[in-house]
């Protein structure tokens, strides 16, 4: 096991009806900006619940944070923060609202050019407004981690930043809020959480048995519950298990003390930036090709994955690994997430441009061993056509 | 899954050499009382490492906190806190030092009769000194939770209290510090962590799949690594896996949103208080009898335990359950922890007195369904003779 520091400081308040706990979590004299996305929280009653819980608070609202939240949009929210002397941010939504709110929190306290926050990967952040959240879309784990991915429309960039200052103080996770999600978002969430887990698990062994077992536990849960969430949208236990899995998949716990990959994410980010595919859709396309291309480097963990997650323990080692990758593809397809570029009408002609973007973003040595070169990335995109 | 609140706020700094991080974790102007136990940290160099890391700090020391830490001893430490205007406590040791230090932290800030802290179960605690820790004995999970068990020699009592105020700010977990532990303490630690997990897992199903998988992952890791720790005391990976398992077994994570039992602990506490047996020794005696007595109530989870933890999937349900309990006993014995009162020369003649103590301490309705009566507890003690 590698050395690590882990600080899971976000208070989790989980379960039906927990939005009512908000007054215990936000200081009574706070001036709160509620941030949200396209407005589904107005239709499904979540925003009403928040308002009822926070009666008597000074509340402001900023809606319209889009999927793959845009720097340009978020800077308008920063203006709203300053104009209204806001001192607490409450993100109500999914990963994009959370990520966007993290940027708003840091930018509101940042003196220089706010794009530095992102281009420095968060290293220049030295303060931020406190953030709380009501999660309505289990997927990214953003509610319990200190990372965010921000896009810049102007340049077609999509980049991550991390800072302990933007870690949410609390996260309310009420599975009931997820009943009305469209099937595509449910599928995206499950696939996203699954691949977050894989990025921290399918690398090379460092004899970290707890982390491995926990990761396998999340994968097994997502495999069991994901399809059920599509078939029985109002099954509380299923929704609760998926919600808790998604948070656990990216709060730092399973990645503590182990190598991490994230190459699939980097290749996926470029697909979203260039073609507008959903984040999870891009991951479902890239991962199978990535695993096949990196088979030799991930051999031992792929065998362990085949056996413990998919129960595959017959055939040659190579056959078992291929069967596990096939099972993974089938699972994504079962969730409604295709695994080929061609499924989205993309013929691969933009692959050189995608590789160019990777280069521009410094993504020339990816993966847990930093040996996924641009040429290797090109082959992986090609194999995913 | 049941509703829950989970706040894992302790910062974990894990791995070899991490004691050197202390200056990043304790304010430079703090007046620090280092608390410890019987003095093994002087012999194995851990105290020297702490002193080297904290050069330039105002340091004080209080040693001699015993296993099952005594109220009487701890009150002397509270005096040392006041006399030296201590404002930070650094516990260096195992669960007893941690637990004792939590009491010191609360008592130092408590105006009334300090025994109230314990008799109120912690509810009267409204403030405490900050605590950090360097863990040297993986077992109790106290380094990342807000509970403590304190004994009072005068009355033969052993009771728990809980308060968020005494949650350690940080925990340094360096597996190297555990190399020199006596085998009995290694065994106790593994058995203790195992039974902590069981108390939160072998209850009744609430369809909490992540919690179940995580609990099973900890049990499997302890089963695989425990015996190796006895055979290869300087195997770093083994020590690291056990250390991380023990912390995870009782930091709130696997118990969030699920029913919890703890009857085995309550019956065990009385055995320690009356006969001076080690905490883990008492648990290894009580658990098998408890599981047999509560078979009907724990049926479904016992079957799941048999299959997923011990790989037992043939025979009638009753046979599978009995085989799993036998495997558990064998595991404890393999760790050097006997599973009978008679193994410690106890003939059962004190059972009426033990039951009387349970009654005095209000332990009349134990277990996840509060249906383990005094009569049931008596039978469980009897079955463990």
XYZ file of C-alpha atoms in Angstrom:
770
model
C 0.000 0.000 0.000
C 1.261 3.476 -0.823
C 1.359 6.277 1.746
C -1.662 8.570 1.701
C -3.512 11.412 3.372
C -7.295 11.160 3.454
C -9.661 13.783 4.785
C -13.317 12.857 4.251
C -14.531 15.989 5.985
C -17.901 16.414 4.255
C -20.771 15.624 6.586
C -23.164 13.234 4.856
C -26.863 13.426 5.718
C -28.471 10.511 3.926
C -32.044 9.368 3.448
C -35.608 10.304 2.732
C -36.767 13.612 4.153
C -33.293 14.829 5.059
C -33.616 18.125 3.181
C -35.466 19.291 6.297
C -32.105 19.145 8.144
C -30.783 22.178 6.236
C -31.242 24.650 9.119
C -28.952 22.473 11.270
C -26.281 22.654 8.587
C -26.227 26.305 7.460
C -25.704 29.175 9.935
C -28.956 31.063 10.548
C -27.452 34.428 9.574
C -25.964 33.207 6.293
C -26.726 34.939 3.000
C -27.235 31.885 0.822
C -27.004 31.604 -2.957
C -28.873 28.538 -4.181
C -27.230 27.332 -7.382
C -28.911 24.922 -9.758
C -29.075 23.693 -13.311
C -31.759 23.495 -15.948
C -34.671 23.795 -13.565
C -35.728 20.178 -12.957
C -35.562 20.956 -9.226
C -38.452 23.356 -9.778
C -40.565 20.695 -11.459
C -39.862 17.864 -9.022
C -40.441 19.886 -5.856
C -36.873 19.790 -4.544
C -36.451 23.570 -4.709
C -39.714 23.966 -2.789
C -38.435 21.613 -0.110
C -35.252 23.661 0.154
C -37.211 26.892 0.488
C -39.486 25.408 3.139
C -36.497 24.144 5.123
C -34.701 27.488 4.900
C -37.622 29.739 5.732
C -36.330 32.914 7.362
C -32.937 32.733 5.634
C -31.665 35.396 3.227
C -31.879 33.440 -0.011
C -30.772 34.203 -3.553
C -30.886 31.986 -6.614
C -28.723 31.346 -9.622
C -30.051 28.816 -12.128
C -28.932 27.687 -15.532
C -25.643 25.971 -14.741
C -25.359 23.648 -17.729
C -23.975 20.109 -18.042
C -20.181 20.502 -18.371
C -20.514 23.855 -16.614
C -19.153 26.800 -18.543
C -16.705 29.320 -17.154
C -18.702 32.032 -18.909
C -21.912 31.100 -17.067
C -20.226 30.699 -13.725
C -18.648 34.138 -13.873
C -22.159 35.568 -13.948
C -22.864 33.733 -10.700
C -19.713 35.231 -9.197
C -21.164 38.637 -10.019
C -24.408 37.660 -8.257
C -22.371 36.632 -5.216
C -20.659 40.001 -5.017
C -23.816 42.020 -5.741
C -25.765 40.277 -2.984
C -22.962 39.891 -0.448
C -23.535 36.135 -0.478
C -21.496 34.220 2.105
C -22.755 30.629 1.659
C -23.374 28.572 -1.474
C -25.952 25.817 -1.608
C -25.627 23.648 -4.710
C -28.863 21.823 -5.524
C -28.386 19.408 -8.397
C -25.911 16.937 -9.822
C -22.193 16.921 -10.513
C -22.241 19.839 -12.931
C -23.973 22.119 -10.444
C -21.579 20.952 -7.725
C -18.505 21.456 -9.901
C -19.703 24.840 -11.076
C -20.439 25.911 -7.516
C -16.920 24.959 -6.473
C -15.570 27.294 -9.111
C -17.944 30.063 -7.989
C -16.804 29.554 -4.367
C -13.142 29.909 -5.292
C -13.612 32.704 -7.843
C -15.644 34.802 -5.399
C -12.582 34.992 -3.154
C -9.968 35.248 -5.902
C -8.246 38.539 -6.639
C -6.527 37.833 -9.993
C -7.726 36.455 -13.354
C -10.195 33.776 -12.346
C -9.205 31.458 -15.221
C -5.944 30.959 -13.248
C -7.952 28.906 -10.780
C -8.492 26.306 -13.471
C -5.242 26.625 -15.382
C -3.276 26.178 -12.139
C -5.256 23.009 -11.405
C -6.489 24.716 -8.236
C -3.046 25.367 -6.744
C -3.669 29.117 -6.743
C -6.827 28.780 -4.632
C -6.206 30.030 -1.090
C -9.749 30.655 0.092
C -13.338 29.941 -0.937
C -16.908 30.499 0.203
C -18.386 27.587 2.187
C -20.436 25.161 0.085
C -23.238 22.813 1.050
C -25.184 20.603 -1.291
C -28.441 18.808 -1.923
C -27.585 16.104 -4.432
C -30.225 15.128 -6.973
C -28.171 13.086 -9.442
C -25.850 10.376 -8.108
C -22.882 10.113 -10.432
C -19.787 12.193 -10.028
C -19.015 12.044 -6.312
C -18.449 15.804 -6.431
C -20.616 16.187 -3.309
C -17.843 14.657 -1.191
C -14.619 15.581 -2.964
C -12.550 18.649 -3.706
C -12.388 18.399 -7.485
C -14.304 20.092 -10.289
C -14.253 20.028 -14.070
C -14.978 23.288 -15.857
C -15.396 23.945 -19.581
C -14.650 27.110 -21.523
C -16.918 27.461 -24.507
C -14.752 30.117 -26.138
C -11.794 27.750 -26.515
C -13.467 24.340 -26.340
C -11.434 23.457 -23.245
C -12.541 21.145 -20.459
C -10.212 21.022 -17.481
C -10.136 19.916 -13.856
C -9.065 21.727 -10.722
C -8.738 20.513 -7.127
C -8.572 22.407 -3.863
C -9.343 21.464 -0.270
C -10.987 24.894 0.091
C -13.881 23.883 -2.158
C -14.703 20.599 -0.400
C -18.433 20.789 0.453
C -19.164 21.163 4.187
C -22.153 18.870 3.915
C -24.044 16.790 1.392
C -27.704 15.886 1.721
C -28.426 12.686 -0.196
C -32.121 11.923 -0.430
C -32.773 9.025 -2.842
C -36.351 10.236 -3.343
C -35.017 13.219 -5.308
C -33.724 10.810 -7.956
C -37.071 9.119 -8.786
C -37.890 11.581 -11.564
C -34.514 11.494 -13.323
C -34.724 10.685 -17.041
C -33.409 7.162 -17.823
C -30.437 8.609 -19.694
C -29.260 10.468 -16.596
C -29.743 7.397 -14.416
C -27.670 5.386 -16.873
C -25.012 8.065 -17.081
C -24.755 8.200 -13.313
C -24.306 4.462 -12.935
C -21.737 4.281 -15.745
C -19.883 7.297 -14.365
C -19.644 5.848 -10.854
C -18.612 2.470 -12.288
C -15.774 3.994 -14.297
C -14.645 6.204 -11.405
C -14.199 3.002 -9.467
C -12.404 1.268 -12.325
C -9.951 4.173 -12.692
C -8.809 3.591 -9.104
C -8.947 -0.204 -9.220
C -7.824 -1.569 -12.593
C -4.183 -0.494 -12.406
C -1.471 -2.693 -10.877
C -1.530 -4.451 -7.502
C 0.037 -2.803 -4.456
C -1.407 -5.324 -2.000
C -4.070 -2.892 -0.787
C -6.702 -5.422 0.150
C -9.285 -3.151 1.766
C -9.254 -0.740 -1.160
C -9.607 -3.621 -3.638
C -12.490 -5.211 -1.749
C -14.264 -1.874 -1.364
C -13.875 -1.118 -5.080
C -15.186 -4.569 -5.988
C -18.106 -4.026 -3.612
C -19.054 -0.818 -5.414
C -18.784 -2.432 -8.847
C -20.912 -5.401 -7.775
C -23.521 -3.083 -6.306
C -23.707 -0.944 -9.445
C -23.979 -4.057 -11.639
C -26.796 -5.437 -9.485
C -28.702 -2.205 -8.949
C -28.105 -0.213 -12.136
C -30.483 -2.144 -14.410
C -33.083 -2.276 -11.610
C -33.057 1.534 -11.353
C -34.114 1.696 -15.014
C -36.828 -0.927 -14.579
C -38.161 0.162 -11.175
C -37.517 3.912 -10.907
C -39.337 4.155 -7.570
C -37.536 1.322 -5.802
C -36.110 3.174 -2.794
C -33.491 0.586 -1.827
C -32.122 0.483 -5.367
C -31.920 4.267 -5.568
C -30.297 4.458 -2.149
C -27.680 1.861 -3.019
C -26.780 3.611 -6.257
C -26.633 6.995 -4.553
C -24.308 5.756 -1.818
C -22.140 3.854 -4.318
C -21.643 6.923 -6.475
C -20.526 9.032 -3.509
C -18.155 6.314 -2.279
C -16.747 5.836 -5.774
C -15.054 9.214 -5.788
C -14.637 10.640 -2.314
C -11.014 9.545 -2.003
C -11.647 6.398 0.014
C -11.044 3.677 -2.566
C -8.240 5.656 -4.183
C -6.257 6.194 -0.971
C -2.924 4.402 -1.069
C -3.309 2.897 -4.550
C -2.185 3.884 -8.056
C -4.785 5.686 -10.141
C -5.304 5.728 -13.889
C -7.742 8.422 -15.201
C -6.611 8.060 -18.826
C -10.153 7.070 -19.844
C -11.423 10.312 -18.344
C -8.879 12.421 -20.181
C -9.734 10.871 -23.541
C -13.417 11.194 -22.695
C -13.141 14.889 -21.793
C -11.924 15.680 -25.302
C -14.879 13.825 -26.813
C -17.296 15.864 -24.731
C -15.536 19.133 -25.537
C -15.444 18.458 -29.285
C -18.673 16.544 -29.897
C -20.914 17.408 -26.952
C -21.397 13.804 -25.849
C -22.425 13.283 -22.229
C -19.487 12.693 -19.893
C -20.538 9.134 -19.067
C -21.264 8.313 -22.705
C -17.673 9.143 -23.589
C -16.349 6.958 -20.783
C -18.417 3.977 -21.939
C -16.884 4.393 -25.391
C -13.278 4.798 -24.279
C -12.998 2.300 -21.394
C -13.307 -1.021 -23.276
C -10.695 0.025 -25.833
C -8.485 1.379 -23.075
C -8.619 -1.915 -21.161
C -7.818 -3.944 -24.287
C -4.940 -1.656 -25.205
C -3.525 -1.707 -21.668
C -4.123 -5.415 -21.030
C -0.457 -6.263 -20.470
C 0.034 -3.441 -17.959
C -3.177 -4.236 -16.063
C -2.964 -8.039 -16.356
C -3.125 -9.038 -12.683
C -5.864 -6.642 -11.743
C -7.886 -7.567 -14.852
C -7.755 -11.221 -13.784
C -8.850 -10.269 -10.278
C -11.646 -8.146 -11.768
C -12.776 -11.044 -13.964
C -12.954 -13.408 -11.022
C -14.270 -11.271 -8.187
C -16.594 -8.937 -10.068
C -17.824 -11.114 -12.946
C -17.285 -14.576 -11.451
C -15.181 -15.598 -14.463
C -12.662 -18.222 -13.440
C -12.381 -20.633 -16.353
C -10.432 -20.397 -19.614
C -6.941 -19.113 -20.254
C -5.923 -15.885 -18.551
C -6.331 -14.040 -21.822
C -9.802 -15.483 -22.359
C -10.866 -14.542 -18.845
C -9.693 -10.970 -19.329
C -11.455 -10.664 -22.690
C -14.619 -12.122 -21.164
C -14.492 -9.535 -18.376
C -14.092 -6.682 -20.855
C -16.982 -8.077 -22.913
C -19.125 -8.324 -19.768
C -18.287 -4.690 -19.007
C -19.365 -3.617 -22.505
C -22.560 -5.597 -22.192
C -23.298 -3.941 -18.854
C -22.889 -0.460 -20.330
C -25.127 -1.410 -23.261
C -27.691 -2.834 -20.853
C -27.656 0.560 -19.133
C -28.351 2.200 -22.480
C -24.825 3.501 -22.996
C -23.364 2.474 -26.388
C -19.666 1.622 -26.509
C -18.632 2.793 -29.997
C -18.024 6.185 -31.606
C -20.080 4.986 -34.571
C -23.105 4.582 -32.297
C -23.114 8.391 -32.147
C -22.565 8.797 -35.879
C -18.868 9.588 -35.460
C -16.657 8.030 -38.144
C -13.312 8.691 -36.479
C -12.325 11.528 -38.798
C -11.845 13.875 -35.839
C -9.387 11.558 -34.069
C -6.332 13.568 -35.181
C -8.006 16.718 -33.823
C -8.851 14.958 -30.537
C -5.226 13.861 -30.166
C -4.121 17.402 -30.893
C -6.348 18.656 -28.082
C -4.867 16.071 -25.725
C -1.442 17.404 -26.631
C -2.505 21.018 -26.069
C -3.751 20.071 -22.618
C -0.505 18.350 -21.710
C -2.076 14.884 -21.747
C 0.966 13.245 -23.292
C 1.776 10.753 -20.525
C -1.417 9.325 -19.110
C -2.337 6.381 -16.915
C -1.066 4.916 -13.659
C 2.433 4.486 -15.112
C 2.393 7.677 -17.202
C 3.063 5.572 -20.289
C -0.086 6.209 -22.321
C 1.451 8.377 -25.028
C -0.380 10.398 -27.652
C 0.221 7.572 -30.133
C -1.312 5.080 -27.706
C -4.280 7.423 -27.174
C -4.741 7.662 -30.929
C -4.883 3.866 -31.182
C -7.417 3.724 -28.367
C -9.675 6.247 -30.099
C -9.259 4.243 -33.342
C -10.171 0.987 -31.624
C -13.341 2.622 -30.293
C -14.663 3.630 -33.753
C -31.189 1.334 3.999
C -31.921 3.405 7.095
C -31.384 7.158 7.218
C -28.043 8.227 8.644
C -25.641 11.068 9.318
C -21.956 10.337 8.837
C -19.119 12.709 9.585
C -15.699 11.104 9.068
C -13.879 14.309 9.958
C -10.607 12.842 11.254
C -7.749 13.465 8.840
C -5.891 10.193 8.230
C -2.168 10.330 7.506
C -1.192 6.789 6.627
C 2.122 5.072 5.943
C 5.737 4.642 6.841
C 7.521 7.763 8.075
C 4.347 9.786 8.515
C 5.076 10.725 12.146
C 7.298 13.421 10.627
C 4.096 15.158 9.423
C 3.153 16.151 13.004
C 4.203 19.812 12.640
C 1.737 20.176 9.748
C -1.035 18.863 11.967
C -0.559 20.617 15.328
C -0.440 24.439 15.604
C 3.109 25.640 16.282
C 2.134 27.540 19.425
C 0.236 24.642 21.007
C 1.069 23.421 24.508
C 0.908 19.691 23.895
C 0.380 16.889 26.399
C 1.624 13.585 24.987
C -0.401 10.777 26.535
C 0.694 7.161 26.428
C 0.419 3.797 28.087
C 2.864 1.372 29.652
C 5.934 2.783 27.967
C 6.419 0.524 24.923
C 6.621 3.691 22.813
C 9.842 4.511 24.701
C 11.361 1.136 23.885
C 10.376 0.987 20.223
C 11.490 4.513 19.341
C 8.048 5.949 18.581
C 8.245 8.536 21.371
C 11.651 9.628 20.072
C 10.175 10.065 16.593
C 7.387 12.186 18.056
C 9.869 14.356 19.953
C 12.041 14.809 16.872
C 9.029 15.805 14.779
C 7.792 18.261 17.403
C 11.102 19.959 18.180
C 10.459 23.498 19.337
C 6.966 22.710 20.671
C 5.995 23.089 24.328
C 5.669 19.417 25.248
C 4.462 17.665 28.389
C 4.006 13.961 28.999
C 1.573 11.768 30.842
C 2.305 8.033 30.766
C 0.792 5.029 32.484
C -2.684 4.935 30.927
C -3.556 1.283 31.438
C -5.515 -1.170 29.285
C -9.198 -0.508 30.044
C -8.211 2.992 31.129
C -9.184 3.920 34.671
C -11.090 7.044 35.608
C -8.803 7.391 38.616
C -5.655 7.494 36.426
C -7.172 9.834 33.885
C -8.175 12.378 36.509
C -4.468 12.733 37.311
C -3.872 13.615 33.671
C -6.622 16.231 33.857
C -4.684 17.786 36.741
C -1.540 17.817 34.582
C -3.513 19.554 31.826
C -4.611 22.328 34.191
C -1.233 22.705 35.898
C 0.590 23.088 32.564
C -2.064 25.053 30.689
C -2.126 22.339 28.044
C -4.274 23.152 24.996
C -3.651 20.135 22.721
C -3.599 16.422 23.474
C -1.526 13.974 21.453
C -2.396 10.351 22.170
C 0.430 7.978 21.252
C -0.622 4.367 21.631
C -3.580 2.058 21.091
C -7.280 2.175 21.829
C -6.919 2.504 25.582
C -4.668 5.543 25.290
C -7.027 7.023 22.703
C -10.112 6.362 24.806
C -8.460 7.685 27.940
C -7.325 10.811 26.112
C -10.873 11.457 24.925
C -11.999 11.458 28.538
C -9.135 13.777 29.504
C -10.091 16.139 26.658
C -13.696 16.344 27.812
C -12.951 16.412 31.545
C -10.434 19.255 31.156
C -13.260 21.465 29.891
C -15.993 20.146 32.202
C -17.192 22.191 35.156
C -19.231 19.647 37.167
C -18.520 16.149 38.503
C -16.446 14.570 35.732
C -18.008 11.125 36.238
C -21.155 12.682 34.696
C -19.348 12.644 31.363
C -19.417 8.871 31.431
C -22.697 8.294 33.234
C -24.488 10.570 30.751
C -23.013 8.562 27.886
C -21.308 11.762 26.725
C -24.479 13.810 26.370
C -23.247 16.334 28.933
C -20.053 17.049 26.985
C -20.230 20.513 25.393
C -16.551 21.174 24.752
C -13.199 19.383 24.735
C -9.522 19.983 24.062
C -8.417 19.088 20.512
C -6.946 15.601 20.167
C -4.500 14.190 17.657
C -3.106 10.685 17.646
C -0.240 8.469 16.596
C -1.702 4.980 16.557
C 0.576 2.082 17.496
C -1.955 -0.725 17.971
C -4.581 -1.307 15.290
C -7.707 -2.621 16.961
C -10.391 -0.388 18.337
C -10.908 2.237 15.639
C -10.880 4.869 18.391
C -8.462 6.954 16.284
C -11.303 7.822 13.900
C -14.438 7.760 16.020
C -16.014 9.705 18.837
C -16.480 6.915 21.373
C -14.510 5.828 24.438
C -14.819 3.142 27.079
C -13.704 4.049 30.578
C -13.432 1.827 33.671
C -13.791 2.792 37.304
C -11.701 0.582 39.535
C -13.510 1.646 42.707
C -16.838 0.233 41.521
C -15.761 -2.320 38.913
C -17.688 -0.426 36.223
C -16.772 -0.271 32.528
C -18.875 2.110 30.474
C -18.880 3.884 27.129
C -19.427 7.511 26.231
C -19.706 9.249 22.850
C -19.332 12.873 21.857
C -18.483 14.618 18.582
C -16.281 16.973 20.625
C -13.748 14.228 21.307
C -13.364 13.028 17.711
C -9.596 13.153 16.966
C -8.585 15.910 14.534
C -6.032 13.627 12.917
C -4.673 10.104 13.136
C -1.194 9.113 12.008
C -1.148 5.428 11.101
C 2.356 4.123 10.471
C 2.341 0.322 10.114
C 6.045 0.225 11.099
C 5.086 1.155 14.667
C 3.240 -2.177 14.947
C 6.200 -4.472 14.136
C 7.215 -4.849 17.773
C 3.768 -5.583 19.200
C 3.576 -8.778 21.266
C 1.639 -11.545 19.441
C -1.150 -11.370 22.003
C -1.799 -7.730 21.160
C -1.680 -8.426 17.424
C -4.221 -11.207 17.908
C -6.404 -9.044 20.124
C -6.380 -6.285 17.551
C -7.422 -8.537 14.691
C -10.165 -10.214 16.741
C -11.392 -6.845 17.992
C -11.632 -5.356 14.489
C -13.300 -8.547 13.224
C -15.978 -8.421 15.899
C -16.531 -4.693 15.474
C -17.366 -5.489 11.881
C -19.612 -8.399 12.828
C -21.570 -6.236 15.289
C -22.551 -3.953 12.391
C -23.042 -6.694 9.809
C -24.603 -9.808 11.337
C -27.990 -8.340 12.191
C -30.910 -8.353 9.757
C -30.919 -7.238 6.118
C -31.987 -3.702 5.204
C -30.791 -3.990 1.599
C -27.706 -1.876 2.257
C -25.466 -3.411 -0.358
C -22.447 -1.126 -0.094
C -22.271 -1.478 3.669
C -22.570 -5.271 3.399
C -19.863 -5.521 0.738
C -17.553 -3.235 2.690
C -18.057 -5.236 5.884
C -17.380 -8.472 4.042
C -14.261 -6.924 2.532
C -12.931 -6.096 5.995
C -13.706 -9.577 7.336
C -12.010 -11.250 4.345
C -8.960 -9.034 4.749
C -8.651 -9.767 8.467
C -9.045 -13.510 7.840
C -6.339 -13.433 5.155
C -3.905 -11.105 6.892
C -4.379 -11.853 10.603
C -2.512 -15.169 10.709
C 0.222 -13.730 8.469
C 0.826 -10.895 10.932
C 1.639 -13.503 13.589
C 3.932 -15.487 11.269
C 5.648 -12.545 9.520
C 5.637 -9.653 11.975
C 7.698 -7.443 9.660
C 5.577 -7.896 6.529
C 4.682 -4.272 5.770
C 1.757 -4.966 3.452
C 0.148 -7.286 5.987
C 0.553 -4.764 8.802
C -0.778 -1.971 6.598
C -3.844 -3.970 5.575
C -4.651 -4.860 9.169
C -4.143 -1.287 10.344
C -6.449 0.140 7.680
C -9.054 -2.588 8.282
C -9.189 -1.865 11.990
C -9.744 1.853 11.428
C -12.433 1.205 8.813
C -14.134 -1.347 11.066
C -15.248 1.270 13.562
C -15.197 4.758 12.102
C -18.913 4.795 11.357
C -18.676 3.918 7.672
C -19.888 0.311 7.655
C -22.433 1.023 10.388
C -24.079 3.956 8.599
C -27.662 3.188 7.641
C -27.762 -0.359 9.024
C -28.952 -1.933 12.298
C -26.227 -2.564 14.867
C -25.971 -5.238 17.524
C -23.233 -4.670 20.179
C -24.634 -7.280 22.591
C -21.390 -9.256 22.377
C -19.504 -6.158 23.502
C -21.792 -5.566 26.460
C -21.432 -9.139 27.713
C -17.701 -8.920 27.087
C -17.299 -5.675 29.056
C -18.621 -7.378 32.181
C -16.115 -10.210 31.766
C -13.262 -7.723 31.555
C -14.509 -5.717 34.530
C -14.964 -8.799 36.731
C -12.135 -11.078 35.620
C -9.579 -8.792 33.984
C -9.616 -10.599 30.629
C -8.447 -8.597 27.620
C -11.285 -6.906 25.748
C -10.789 -8.972 22.569
C -10.447 -12.207 24.554
C -13.903 -11.658 26.006
C -15.368 -11.007 22.572
C -13.914 -14.227 21.145
C -15.577 -16.103 24.010
C -18.984 -14.448 23.735
C -19.479 -14.131 19.965
C -19.838 -17.793 18.950
C -22.413 -18.435 21.678
C -24.180 -15.219 20.806
C -24.456 -16.172 17.132
C -25.791 -19.642 17.996
C -28.318 -18.218 20.450
C -29.473 -15.557 17.989
C -29.443 -17.779 14.910
C -33.153 -17.391 14.162
C -33.014 -13.596 14.376
C -29.839 -13.351 12.264
C -30.702 -16.162 9.820
C -30.465 -14.318 6.489
C -27.297 -12.438 7.314
C -25.677 -15.573 8.735
C -26.323 -17.360 5.433
C -24.841 -14.425 3.536
C -21.850 -14.441 5.897
C -21.360 -18.175 5.356
C -21.373 -17.792 1.600
C -19.538 -14.551 0.986
C -16.995 -14.610 3.796
C -16.331 -18.329 4.243
C -17.329 -19.616 0.791
C -19.771 -22.093 2.371
C -22.619 -22.797 -0.041
C -23.460 -26.475 0.389
C -25.577 -28.256 3.014
C -28.855 -27.241 4.589
C -29.210 -23.640 5.699
C -28.731 -24.705 9.298
C -25.592 -26.658 8.427
C -24.147 -23.715 6.520
C -24.761 -21.376 9.432
C -23.209 -23.783 11.920
C -20.212 -24.271 9.598
C -19.718 -20.493 9.430
C -19.814 -20.164 13.227
C -17.330 -23.059 13.531
C -15.051 -21.373 10.965
C -15.245 -18.174 13.025
C -14.236 -20.052 16.192
C -11.393 -21.733 14.361
C -10.182 -18.367 13.098
C -10.116 -16.906 16.619
C -8.271 -19.983 17.891
C -5.801 -19.719 15.019
C -5.172 -16.134 16.157
C -4.441 -17.461 19.643
C -7.743 -16.347 21.146
C -9.584 -19.186 22.955
C -13.366 -19.263 22.690
C -14.428 -20.736 26.068
C -14.587 -19.388 29.606
C -12.962 -22.635 30.757
C -9.898 -21.812 28.636
C -9.259 -19.067 31.212
C -9.979 -21.304 34.205
C -13.462 -19.851 34.683
C -16.086 -22.453 35.647
C -19.161 -20.292 35.160
C -19.828 -19.768 38.852
C -19.713 -15.998 38.420
C -22.392 -15.976 35.720
C -25.145 -14.850 38.103
C -22.893 -11.993 39.242
C -22.126 -11.058 35.613
C -25.841 -10.965 34.805
C -26.402 -8.824 37.890
C -23.815 -6.355 36.610
C -25.527 -6.251 33.222
C -28.743 -5.409 35.029
C -27.065 -2.683 37.086
C -25.743 -1.130 33.889
C -29.174 -1.153 32.251
C -28.188 -3.845 29.745
C -31.543 -5.574 29.908
C -32.574 -5.232 26.245
C -29.566 -5.765 24.022
C -28.996 -6.430 20.338
C -30.266 -4.964 17.088
C -33.862 -5.700 18.045
C -33.440 -4.942 21.767
C -34.663 -8.459 22.537
C -31.606 -9.962 24.216
C -32.955 -10.095 27.760
C -30.997 -10.820 30.932
C -32.223 -14.409 30.745
C -30.943 -14.701 27.172
C -27.612 -13.193 28.231
C -27.365 -15.728 31.055
C -27.873 -18.571 28.576
C -25.214 -17.111 26.284
C -22.699 -16.933 29.142
C -23.647 -20.517 30.077
C -23.168 -21.749 26.515
C -19.683 -20.205 26.499
C -18.462 -22.103 29.595
